[in-house]
CSV table of C-alpha atoms and ligand atoms in Angstrom, one decimal:
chain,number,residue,atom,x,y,z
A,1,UNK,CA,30.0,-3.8,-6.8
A,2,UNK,CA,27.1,-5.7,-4.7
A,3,UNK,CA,24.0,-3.5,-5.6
A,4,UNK,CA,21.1,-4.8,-2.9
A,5,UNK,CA,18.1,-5.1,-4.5
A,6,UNK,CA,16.2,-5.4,-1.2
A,7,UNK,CA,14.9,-2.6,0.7
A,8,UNK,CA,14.5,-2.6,4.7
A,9,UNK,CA,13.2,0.5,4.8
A,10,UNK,CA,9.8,2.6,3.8
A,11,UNK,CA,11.1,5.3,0.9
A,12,UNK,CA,7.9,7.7,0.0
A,13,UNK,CA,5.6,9.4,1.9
A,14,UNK,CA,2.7,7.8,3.0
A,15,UNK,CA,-0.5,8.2,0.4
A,16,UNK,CA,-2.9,8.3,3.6
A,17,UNK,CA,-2.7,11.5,5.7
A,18,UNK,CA,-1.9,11.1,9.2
A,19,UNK,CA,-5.8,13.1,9.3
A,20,UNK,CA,-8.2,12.6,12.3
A,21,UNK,CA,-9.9,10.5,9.8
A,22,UNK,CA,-7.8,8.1,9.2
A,23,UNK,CA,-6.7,7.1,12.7
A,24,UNK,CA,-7.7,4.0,12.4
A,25,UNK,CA,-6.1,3.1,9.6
A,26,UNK,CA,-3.2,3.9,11.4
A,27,UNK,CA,-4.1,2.4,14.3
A,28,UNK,CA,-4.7,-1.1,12.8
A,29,UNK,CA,-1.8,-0.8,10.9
A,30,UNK,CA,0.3,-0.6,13.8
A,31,UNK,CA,-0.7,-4.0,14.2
A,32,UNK,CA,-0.2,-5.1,11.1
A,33,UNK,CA,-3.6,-5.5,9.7
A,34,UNK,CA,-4.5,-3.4,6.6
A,35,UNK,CA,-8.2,-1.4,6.7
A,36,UNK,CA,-10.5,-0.1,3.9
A,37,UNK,CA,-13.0,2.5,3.4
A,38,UNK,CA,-15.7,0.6,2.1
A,39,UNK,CA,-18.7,2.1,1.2
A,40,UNK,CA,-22.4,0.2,2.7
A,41,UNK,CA,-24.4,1.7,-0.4
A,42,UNK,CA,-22.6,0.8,-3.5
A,43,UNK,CA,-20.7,-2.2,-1.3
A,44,UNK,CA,-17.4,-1.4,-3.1
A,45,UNK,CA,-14.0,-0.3,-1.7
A,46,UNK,CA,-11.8,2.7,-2.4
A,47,UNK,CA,-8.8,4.1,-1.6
A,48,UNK,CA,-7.4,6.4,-0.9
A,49,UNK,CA,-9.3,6.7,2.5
A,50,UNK,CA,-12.3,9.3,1.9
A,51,UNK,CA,-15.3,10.1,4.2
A,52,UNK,CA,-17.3,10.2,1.1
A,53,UNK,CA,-17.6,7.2,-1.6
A,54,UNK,CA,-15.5,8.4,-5.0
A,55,UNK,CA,-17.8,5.9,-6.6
A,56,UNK,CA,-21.2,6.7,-5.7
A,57,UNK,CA,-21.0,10.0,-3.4
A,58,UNK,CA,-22.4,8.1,-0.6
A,59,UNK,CA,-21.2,8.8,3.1
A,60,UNK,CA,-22.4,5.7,4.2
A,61,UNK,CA,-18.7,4.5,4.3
A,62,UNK,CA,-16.8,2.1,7.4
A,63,UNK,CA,-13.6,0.6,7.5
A,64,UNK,CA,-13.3,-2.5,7.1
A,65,UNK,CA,-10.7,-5.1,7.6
A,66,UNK,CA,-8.6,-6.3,4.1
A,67,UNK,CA,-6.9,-9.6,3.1
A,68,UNK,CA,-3.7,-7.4,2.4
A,69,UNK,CA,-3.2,-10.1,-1.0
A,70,UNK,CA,-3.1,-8.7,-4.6
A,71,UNK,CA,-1.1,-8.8,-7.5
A,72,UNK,CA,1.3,-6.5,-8.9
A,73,UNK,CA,-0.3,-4.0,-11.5
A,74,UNK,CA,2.4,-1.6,-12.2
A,75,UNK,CA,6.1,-0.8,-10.5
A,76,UNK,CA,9.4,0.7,-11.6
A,77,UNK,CA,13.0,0.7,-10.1
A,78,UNK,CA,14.3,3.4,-8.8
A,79,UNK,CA,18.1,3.2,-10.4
A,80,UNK,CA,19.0,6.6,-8.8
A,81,UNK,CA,18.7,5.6,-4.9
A,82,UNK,CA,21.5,3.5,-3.3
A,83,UNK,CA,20.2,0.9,-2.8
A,84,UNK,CA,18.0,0.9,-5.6
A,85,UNK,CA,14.3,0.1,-4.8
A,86,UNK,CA,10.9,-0.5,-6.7
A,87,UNK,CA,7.8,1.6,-6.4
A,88,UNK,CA,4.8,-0.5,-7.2
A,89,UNK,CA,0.8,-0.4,-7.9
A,90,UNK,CA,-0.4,-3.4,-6.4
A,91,UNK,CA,-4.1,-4.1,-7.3
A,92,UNK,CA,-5.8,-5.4,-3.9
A,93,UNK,CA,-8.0,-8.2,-4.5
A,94,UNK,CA,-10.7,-5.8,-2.6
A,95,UNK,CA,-10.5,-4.0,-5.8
A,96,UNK,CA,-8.8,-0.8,-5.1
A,97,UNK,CA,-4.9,0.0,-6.2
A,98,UNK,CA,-2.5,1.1,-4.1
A,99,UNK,CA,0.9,2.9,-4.8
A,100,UNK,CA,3.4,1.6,-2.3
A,101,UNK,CA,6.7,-0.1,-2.4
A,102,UNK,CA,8.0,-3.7,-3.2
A,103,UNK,CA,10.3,-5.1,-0.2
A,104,UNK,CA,11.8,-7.9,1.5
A,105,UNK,CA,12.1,-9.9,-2.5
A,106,UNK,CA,14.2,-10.5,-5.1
A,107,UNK,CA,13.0,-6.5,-7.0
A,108,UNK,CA,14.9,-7.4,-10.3
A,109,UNK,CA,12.8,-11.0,-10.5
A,110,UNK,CA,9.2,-9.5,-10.3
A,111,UNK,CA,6.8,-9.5,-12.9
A,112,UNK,CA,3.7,-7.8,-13.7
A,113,UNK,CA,0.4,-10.0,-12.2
A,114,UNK,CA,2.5,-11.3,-9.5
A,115,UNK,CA,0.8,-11.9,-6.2
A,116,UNK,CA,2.0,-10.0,-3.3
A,117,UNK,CA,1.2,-9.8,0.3
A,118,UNK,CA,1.2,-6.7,2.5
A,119,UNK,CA,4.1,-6.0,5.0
A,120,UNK,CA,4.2,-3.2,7.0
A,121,UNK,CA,7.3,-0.4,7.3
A,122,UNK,CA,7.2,2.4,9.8
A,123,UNK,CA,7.9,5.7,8.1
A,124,UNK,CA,10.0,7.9,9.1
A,125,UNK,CA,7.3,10.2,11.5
A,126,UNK,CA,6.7,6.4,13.8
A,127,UNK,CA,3.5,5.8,11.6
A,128,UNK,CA,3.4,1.8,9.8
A,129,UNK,CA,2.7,1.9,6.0
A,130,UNK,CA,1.5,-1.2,4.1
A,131,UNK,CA,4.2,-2.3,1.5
A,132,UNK,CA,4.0,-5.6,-0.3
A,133,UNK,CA,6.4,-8.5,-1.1
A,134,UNK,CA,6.0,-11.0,-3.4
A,135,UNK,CA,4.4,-14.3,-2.3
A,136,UNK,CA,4.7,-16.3,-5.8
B,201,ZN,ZN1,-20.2,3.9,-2.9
């Protein structure tokens, strides 16, 4: 049997709520461009989206565009599902680290520090999700 090892589609629910909030996130990932709270006071990045800093408790926070590169901190295969697919943490070069999914690569070939690009999958309620493939 052929197993695929590559995934077309977006498998978990979004990490960001579909919140008032985070519209633009949404909105700019629609378009394929991946957004980041980043806070003015402390100057560093966070995510999950929050209207207040997790790193300082500032809510002097904007969104601000990200370079969508990283590398692969983390990420498992999921055996069980047919095709199988791998859920990742991918380390953002912003800083932050993002659970998503690994697509549109060789899964089985991927190794830990790997960099990886964000790619965007529309979830199953029309939204776009960032998910990453690997670019080395
Ligand atoms: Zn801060």
């Amino acid at each position: 049997m052929n197993r695929q090892s590559k995934l077309s589609t977006y498998r978990d629910d979004p990490y960001a709520q579909a919140y008032p909030e985070t519209a633009p996130f949404w909105a700019a990932a629609e378009k394929g461009q991946l957004l980041l709270k980043t806070c003015n006071q402390c100057k560093r990045a966070h995510w999950y989206p929050r209207i207040v800093c997790p790193l300082c408790a500032s809510d002097d926070t904007e969104w601000k565009p990200a370079s969508g590169q990283g590398s692969l901190y983390a990420f498992t295969i999921v055996e069980r599902a047919d095709p199988p697919y791998a859920l990742a943490y991918v380390e953002l070069d912003e800083g932050p680290i993002l659970l998503s999914n690994l697509v549109d690569c060789d899964i089985r070939a991927a190794k830990i520090g790997q960099r990886v690009s964000a790619v965007f999958r529309q979830t199953p309620d029309g939204r776009y999700a960032p998910c990453f493939t690997r670019i080395t």
